[in-house]
mmCIF file of C-alpha atoms in Angstrom:
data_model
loop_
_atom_site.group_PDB
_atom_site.id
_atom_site.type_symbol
_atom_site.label_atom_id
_atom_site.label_comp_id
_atom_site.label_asym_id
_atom_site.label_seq_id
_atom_site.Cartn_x
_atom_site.Cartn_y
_atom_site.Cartn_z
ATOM 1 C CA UNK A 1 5.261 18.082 -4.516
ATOM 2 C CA UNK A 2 2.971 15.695 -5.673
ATOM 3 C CA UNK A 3 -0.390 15.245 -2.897
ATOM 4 C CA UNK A 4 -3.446 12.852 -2.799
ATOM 5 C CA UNK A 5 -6.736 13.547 -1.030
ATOM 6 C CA UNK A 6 -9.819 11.426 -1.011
ATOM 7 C CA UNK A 7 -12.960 12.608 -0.454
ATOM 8 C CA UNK A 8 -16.359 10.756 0.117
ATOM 9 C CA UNK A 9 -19.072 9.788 1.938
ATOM 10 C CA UNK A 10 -18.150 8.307 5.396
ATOM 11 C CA UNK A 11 -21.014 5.973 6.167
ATOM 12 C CA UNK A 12 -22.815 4.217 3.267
ATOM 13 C CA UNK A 13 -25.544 1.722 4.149
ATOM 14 C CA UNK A 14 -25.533 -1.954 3.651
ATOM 15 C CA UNK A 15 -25.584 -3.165 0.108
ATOM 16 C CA UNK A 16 -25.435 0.349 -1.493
ATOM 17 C CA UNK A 17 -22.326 1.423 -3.505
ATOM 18 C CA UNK A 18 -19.739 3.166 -2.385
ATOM 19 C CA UNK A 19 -18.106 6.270 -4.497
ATOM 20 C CA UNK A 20 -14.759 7.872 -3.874
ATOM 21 C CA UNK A 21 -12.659 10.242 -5.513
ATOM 22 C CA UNK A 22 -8.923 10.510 -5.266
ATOM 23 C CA UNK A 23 -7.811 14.378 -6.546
ATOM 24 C CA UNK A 24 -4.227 14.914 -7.443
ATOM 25 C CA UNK A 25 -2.399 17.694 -7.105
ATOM 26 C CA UNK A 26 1.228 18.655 -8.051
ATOM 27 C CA UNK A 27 1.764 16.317 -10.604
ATOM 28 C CA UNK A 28 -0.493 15.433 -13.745
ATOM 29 C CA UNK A 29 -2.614 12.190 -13.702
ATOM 30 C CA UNK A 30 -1.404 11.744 -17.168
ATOM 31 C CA UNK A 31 2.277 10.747 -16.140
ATOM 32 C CA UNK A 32 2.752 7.170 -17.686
ATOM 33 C CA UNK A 33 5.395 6.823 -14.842
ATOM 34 C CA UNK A 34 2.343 5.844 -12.578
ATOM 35 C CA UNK A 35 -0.141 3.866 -11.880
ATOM 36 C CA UNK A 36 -2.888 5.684 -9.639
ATOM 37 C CA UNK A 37 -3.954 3.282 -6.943
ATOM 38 C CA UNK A 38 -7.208 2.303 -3.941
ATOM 39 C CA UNK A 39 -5.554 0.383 -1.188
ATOM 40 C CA UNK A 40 -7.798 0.224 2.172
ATOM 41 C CA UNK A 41 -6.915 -0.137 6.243
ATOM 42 C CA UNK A 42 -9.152 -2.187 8.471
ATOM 43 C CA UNK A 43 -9.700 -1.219 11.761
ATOM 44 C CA UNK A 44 -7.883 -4.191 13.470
ATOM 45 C CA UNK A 45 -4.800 -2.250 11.064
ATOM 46 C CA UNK A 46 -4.177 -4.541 8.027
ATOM 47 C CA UNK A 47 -3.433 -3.204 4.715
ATOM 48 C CA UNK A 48 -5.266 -4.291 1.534
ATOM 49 C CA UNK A 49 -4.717 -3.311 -1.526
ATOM 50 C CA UNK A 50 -7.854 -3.090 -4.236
ATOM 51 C CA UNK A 51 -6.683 -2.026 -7.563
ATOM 52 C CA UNK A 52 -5.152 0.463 -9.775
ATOM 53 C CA UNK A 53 -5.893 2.806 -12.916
ATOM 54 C CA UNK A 54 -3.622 3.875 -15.613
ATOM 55 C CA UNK A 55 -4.246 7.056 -17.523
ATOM 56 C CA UNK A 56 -4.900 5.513 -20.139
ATOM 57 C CA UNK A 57 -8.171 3.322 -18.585
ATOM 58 C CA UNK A 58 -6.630 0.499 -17.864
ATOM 59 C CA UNK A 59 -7.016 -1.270 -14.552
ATOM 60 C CA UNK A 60 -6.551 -4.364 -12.666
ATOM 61 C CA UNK A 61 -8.252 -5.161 -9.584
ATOM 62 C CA UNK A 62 -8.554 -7.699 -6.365
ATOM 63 C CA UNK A 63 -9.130 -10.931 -7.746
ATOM 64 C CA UNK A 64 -12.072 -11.255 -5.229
ATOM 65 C CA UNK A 65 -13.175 -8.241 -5.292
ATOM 66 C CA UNK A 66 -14.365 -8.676 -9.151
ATOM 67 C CA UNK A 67 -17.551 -7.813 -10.090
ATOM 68 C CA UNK A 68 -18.090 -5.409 -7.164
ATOM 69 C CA UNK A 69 -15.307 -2.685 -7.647
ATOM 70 C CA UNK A 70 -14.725 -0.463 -10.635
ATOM 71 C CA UNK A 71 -12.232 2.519 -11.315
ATOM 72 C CA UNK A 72 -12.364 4.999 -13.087
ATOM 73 C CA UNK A 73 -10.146 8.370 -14.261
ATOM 74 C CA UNK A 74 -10.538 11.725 -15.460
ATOM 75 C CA UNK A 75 -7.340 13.284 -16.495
ATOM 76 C CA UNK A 76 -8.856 16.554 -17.592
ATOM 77 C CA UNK A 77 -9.785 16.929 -13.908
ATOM 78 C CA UNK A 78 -6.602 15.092 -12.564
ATOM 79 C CA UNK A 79 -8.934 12.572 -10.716
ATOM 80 C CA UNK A 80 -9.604 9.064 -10.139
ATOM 81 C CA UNK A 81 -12.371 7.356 -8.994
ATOM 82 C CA UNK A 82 -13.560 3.903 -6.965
ATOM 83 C CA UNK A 83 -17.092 2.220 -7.096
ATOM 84 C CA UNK A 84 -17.454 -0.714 -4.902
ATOM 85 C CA UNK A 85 -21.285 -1.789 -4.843
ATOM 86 C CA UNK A 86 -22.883 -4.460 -2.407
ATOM 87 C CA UNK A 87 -21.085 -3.426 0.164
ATOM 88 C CA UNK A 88 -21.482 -5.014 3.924
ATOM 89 C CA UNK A 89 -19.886 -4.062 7.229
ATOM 90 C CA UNK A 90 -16.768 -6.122 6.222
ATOM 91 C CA UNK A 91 -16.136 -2.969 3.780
ATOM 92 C CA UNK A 92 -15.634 -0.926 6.620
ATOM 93 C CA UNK A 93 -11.920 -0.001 6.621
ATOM 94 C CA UNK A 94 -10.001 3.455 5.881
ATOM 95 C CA UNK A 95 -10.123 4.358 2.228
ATOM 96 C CA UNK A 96 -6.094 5.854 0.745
ATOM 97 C CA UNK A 97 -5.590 6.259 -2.664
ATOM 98 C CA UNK A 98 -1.704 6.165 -3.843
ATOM 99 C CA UNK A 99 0.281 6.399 -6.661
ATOM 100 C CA UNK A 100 2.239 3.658 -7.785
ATOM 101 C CA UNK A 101 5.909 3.778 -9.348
ATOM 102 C CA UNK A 102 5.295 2.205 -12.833
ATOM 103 C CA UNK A 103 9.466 1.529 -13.251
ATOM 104 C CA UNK A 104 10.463 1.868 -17.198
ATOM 105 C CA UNK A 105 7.131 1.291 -18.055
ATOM 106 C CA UNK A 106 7.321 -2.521 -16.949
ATOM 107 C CA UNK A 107 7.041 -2.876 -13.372
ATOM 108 C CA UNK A 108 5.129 -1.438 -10.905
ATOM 109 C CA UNK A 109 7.154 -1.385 -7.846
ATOM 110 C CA UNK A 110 6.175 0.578 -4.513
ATOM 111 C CA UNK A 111 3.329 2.883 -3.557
ATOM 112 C CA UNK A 112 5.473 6.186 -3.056
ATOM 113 C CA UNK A 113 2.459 8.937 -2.728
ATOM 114 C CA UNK A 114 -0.317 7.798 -0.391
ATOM 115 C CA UNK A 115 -3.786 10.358 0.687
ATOM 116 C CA UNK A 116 -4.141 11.245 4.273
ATOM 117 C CA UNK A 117 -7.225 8.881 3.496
ATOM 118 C CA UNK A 118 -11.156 8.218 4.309
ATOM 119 C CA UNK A 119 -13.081 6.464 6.669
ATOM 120 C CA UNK A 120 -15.925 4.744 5.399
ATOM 121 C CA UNK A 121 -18.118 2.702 7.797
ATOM 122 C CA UNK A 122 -20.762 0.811 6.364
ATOM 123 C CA UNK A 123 -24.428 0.543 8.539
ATOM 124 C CA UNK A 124 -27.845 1.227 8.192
ATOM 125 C CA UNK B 1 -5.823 -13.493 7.086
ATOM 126 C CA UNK B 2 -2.444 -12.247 5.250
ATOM 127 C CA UNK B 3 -0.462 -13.704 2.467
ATOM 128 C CA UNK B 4 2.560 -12.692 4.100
ATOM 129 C CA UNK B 5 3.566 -13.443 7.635
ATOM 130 C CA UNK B 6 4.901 -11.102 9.944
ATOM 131 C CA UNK B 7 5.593 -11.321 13.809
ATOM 132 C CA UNK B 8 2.802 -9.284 15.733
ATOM 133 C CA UNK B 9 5.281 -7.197 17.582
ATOM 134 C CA UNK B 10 9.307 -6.947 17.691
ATOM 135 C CA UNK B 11 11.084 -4.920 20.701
ATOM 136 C CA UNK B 12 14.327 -3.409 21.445
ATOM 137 C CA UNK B 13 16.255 -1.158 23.390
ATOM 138 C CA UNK B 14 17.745 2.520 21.751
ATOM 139 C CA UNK B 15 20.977 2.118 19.810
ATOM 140 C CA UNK B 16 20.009 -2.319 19.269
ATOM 141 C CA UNK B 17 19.224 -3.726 15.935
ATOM 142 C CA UNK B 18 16.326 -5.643 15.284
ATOM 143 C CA UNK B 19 15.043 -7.411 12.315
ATOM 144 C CA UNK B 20 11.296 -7.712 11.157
ATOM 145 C CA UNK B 21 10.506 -10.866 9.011
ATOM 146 C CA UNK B 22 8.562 -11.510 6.640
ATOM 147 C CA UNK B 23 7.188 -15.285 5.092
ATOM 148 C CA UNK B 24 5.411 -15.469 2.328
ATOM 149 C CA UNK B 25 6.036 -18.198 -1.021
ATOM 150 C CA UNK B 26 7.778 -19.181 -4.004
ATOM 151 C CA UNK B 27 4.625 -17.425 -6.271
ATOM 152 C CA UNK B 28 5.293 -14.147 -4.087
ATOM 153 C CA UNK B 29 8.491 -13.179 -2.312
ATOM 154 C CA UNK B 30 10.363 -15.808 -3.571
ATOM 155 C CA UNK B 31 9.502 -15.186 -7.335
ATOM 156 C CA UNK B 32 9.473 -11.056 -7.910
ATOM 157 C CA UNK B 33 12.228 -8.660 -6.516
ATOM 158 C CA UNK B 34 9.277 -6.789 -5.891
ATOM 159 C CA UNK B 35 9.391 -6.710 -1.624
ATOM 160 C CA UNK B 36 8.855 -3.088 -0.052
ATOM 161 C CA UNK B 37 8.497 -2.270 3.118
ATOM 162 C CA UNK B 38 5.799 0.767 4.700
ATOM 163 C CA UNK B 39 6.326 2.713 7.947
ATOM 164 C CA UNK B 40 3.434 3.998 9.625
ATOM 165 C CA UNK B 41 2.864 6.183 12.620
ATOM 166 C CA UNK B 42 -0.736 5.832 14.763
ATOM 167 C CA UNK B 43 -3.329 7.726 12.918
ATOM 168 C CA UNK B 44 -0.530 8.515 10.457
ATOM 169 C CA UNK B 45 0.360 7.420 6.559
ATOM 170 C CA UNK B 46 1.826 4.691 5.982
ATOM 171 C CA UNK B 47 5.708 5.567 4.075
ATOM 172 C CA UNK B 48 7.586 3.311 1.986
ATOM 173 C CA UNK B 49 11.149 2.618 3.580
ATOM 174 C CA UNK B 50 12.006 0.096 1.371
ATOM 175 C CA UNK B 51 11.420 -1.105 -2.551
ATOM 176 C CA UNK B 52 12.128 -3.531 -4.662
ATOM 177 C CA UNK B 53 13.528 -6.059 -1.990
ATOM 178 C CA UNK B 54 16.720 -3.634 -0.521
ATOM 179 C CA UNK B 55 16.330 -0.502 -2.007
ATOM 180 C CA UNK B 56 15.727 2.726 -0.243
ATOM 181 C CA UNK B 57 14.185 5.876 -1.247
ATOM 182 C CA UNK B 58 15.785 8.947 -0.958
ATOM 183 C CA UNK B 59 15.500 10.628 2.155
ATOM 184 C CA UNK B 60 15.044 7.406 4.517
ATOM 185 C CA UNK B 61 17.494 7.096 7.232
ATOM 186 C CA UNK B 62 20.312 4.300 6.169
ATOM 187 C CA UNK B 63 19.795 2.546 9.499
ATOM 188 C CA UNK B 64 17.445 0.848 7.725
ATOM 189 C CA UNK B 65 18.403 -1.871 5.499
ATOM 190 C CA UNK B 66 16.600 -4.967 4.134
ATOM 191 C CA UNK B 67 17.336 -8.636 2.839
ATOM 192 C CA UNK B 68 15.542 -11.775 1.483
ATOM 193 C CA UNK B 69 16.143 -15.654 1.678
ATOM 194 C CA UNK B 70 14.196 -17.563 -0.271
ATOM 195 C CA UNK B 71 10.503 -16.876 0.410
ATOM 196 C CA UNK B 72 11.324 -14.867 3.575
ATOM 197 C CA UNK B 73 12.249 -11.128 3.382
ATOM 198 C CA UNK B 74 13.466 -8.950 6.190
ATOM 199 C CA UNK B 75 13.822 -5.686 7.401
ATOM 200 C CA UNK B 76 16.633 -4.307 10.104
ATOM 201 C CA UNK B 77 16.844 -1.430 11.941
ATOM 202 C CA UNK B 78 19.968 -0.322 13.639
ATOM 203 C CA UNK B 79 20.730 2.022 16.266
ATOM 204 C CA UNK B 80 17.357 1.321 17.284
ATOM 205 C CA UNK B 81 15.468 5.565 18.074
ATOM 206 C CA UNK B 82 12.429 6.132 19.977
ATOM 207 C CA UNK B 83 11.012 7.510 16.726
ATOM 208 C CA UNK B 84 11.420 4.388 15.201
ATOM 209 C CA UNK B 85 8.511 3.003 17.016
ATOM 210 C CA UNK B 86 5.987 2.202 14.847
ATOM 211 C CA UNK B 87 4.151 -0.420 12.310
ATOM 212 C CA UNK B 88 5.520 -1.930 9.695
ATOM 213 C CA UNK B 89 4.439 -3.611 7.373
ATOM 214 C CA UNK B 90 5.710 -5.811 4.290
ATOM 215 C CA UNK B 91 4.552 -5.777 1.016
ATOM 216 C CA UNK B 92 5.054 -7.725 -2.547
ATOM 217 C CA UNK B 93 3.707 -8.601 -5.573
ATOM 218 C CA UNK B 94 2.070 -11.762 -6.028
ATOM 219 C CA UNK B 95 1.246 -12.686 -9.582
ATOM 220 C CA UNK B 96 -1.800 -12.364 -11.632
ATOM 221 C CA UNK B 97 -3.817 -14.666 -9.036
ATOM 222 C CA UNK B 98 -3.155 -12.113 -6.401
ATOM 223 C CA UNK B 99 -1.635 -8.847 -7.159
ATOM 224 C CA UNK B 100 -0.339 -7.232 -4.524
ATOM 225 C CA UNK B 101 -0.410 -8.413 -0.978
ATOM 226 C CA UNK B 102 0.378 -7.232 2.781
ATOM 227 C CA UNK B 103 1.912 -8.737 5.856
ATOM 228 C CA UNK B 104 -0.265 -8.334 8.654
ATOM 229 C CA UNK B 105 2.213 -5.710 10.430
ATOM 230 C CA UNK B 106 4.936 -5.853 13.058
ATOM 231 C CA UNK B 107 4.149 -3.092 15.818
ATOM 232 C CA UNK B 108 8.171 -2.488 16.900
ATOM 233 C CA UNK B 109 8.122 -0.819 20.627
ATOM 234 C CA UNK B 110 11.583 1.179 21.541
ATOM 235 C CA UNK B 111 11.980 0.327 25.025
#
């Protein structure tokens, strides 16, 4: 079955950029069924959800997180990729990448695949 | 703070019901079919239990069961199991302006 891992640095230091990849196994990244996605866990628990690739490049992201986060994918390598630069202690938060249900190419509607995901802490 | 609203913490006894809500608005919950609900153990993944406002994926126990009302969607539970203590959390989309948003999580304790 289809499986998601992260991997990363775990501390990056304030105002630096932050780089992860998301590798996927089981299933290719060029499936137009999904959309491959970042969503992140703070420490006090709540979910957020960042943005999400298409194989084909496209990608939406947060609304306020514009102009600091950029994805990226590489289907000959089955991988996708987050950059979020600037970053502050408020970044700090548990990193999953998931794949998103892209229903008859219309509608994306659950995260169904998620990574056993990465801490990143963010101090100098 | 969340877009949606969810209770901090919901309770129950083995073999109750209980029902998690959550309140968001007419640009979110109340506008897409698009609610889904995540299950998630401590130091575990969250798992989607519910999509698309009542639907559940294969493989998830029918004792759980969802509904909306206007801009407030829920999530029940019957024949409440100790393994059944958990998070949850809601989930929906939100529009251009927002994407996709979170309830701040229910933590449900099996008595």
């Amino acid at each position: 079955q289809v499986q998601l891992q992260e991997s990363g640095p775990g501390l990056v230091n304030p105002s630096q950029t932050l780089s992860l990849t998301c590798s996927v196994s089981g299933d290719s990244i060029n499936d137009g069924s999904y959309w491959w996605t970042w969503i992140r866990q703070f420490p006090g628990k709540g979910l957020e959800w960042l943005g999400y690739i298409y194989y084909s490049g496209s990608a939406w992201y947060r609304p306020s997180l514009r102009g600091r986060l950029a994805m990226s994918i590489d289907t000959s390598n089955n991988q996708f990729s987050l950059k979020l630069s600037s970053v502050t202690a408020a970044d700090t938060a548990m990193y999953y990448c998931a794949r998103a249900i892209y229903k008859n190419g219309v509608v994306v509607i659950s995260f169904d695949v998620w990574g056993q995901g990465t801490m990143v802490t963010v101090s100098s | 703070q969340s877009a949606l609203t969810q209770p901090a913490s919901v309770s129950g006894s083995p073999g109750q019901s209980i029902t998690i809500s959550c309140t968001g608005t007419n640009i979110d919950i109340g506008r897409y079919n698009l609610v889904s609900w995540y299950q998630q153990y401590p130091g575990k993944v969250p798992k989607v239990i519910i999509y698309e406002d009542v639907q559940r994926p294969s493989g998830v126990s029918n004792r759980f069961s969802a509904s909306k009302s206007g801009n407030t969607a829920s999530l029940t539970i019957s024949g409440l199991q100790a393994e059944d203590e958990a998070d949850y959390y809601c989930c929906t989309y939100g529009g251009s302006a927002i994407f996709w948003v979170f309830g701040g999580g229910t933590k449900l304790t099996v008595l």
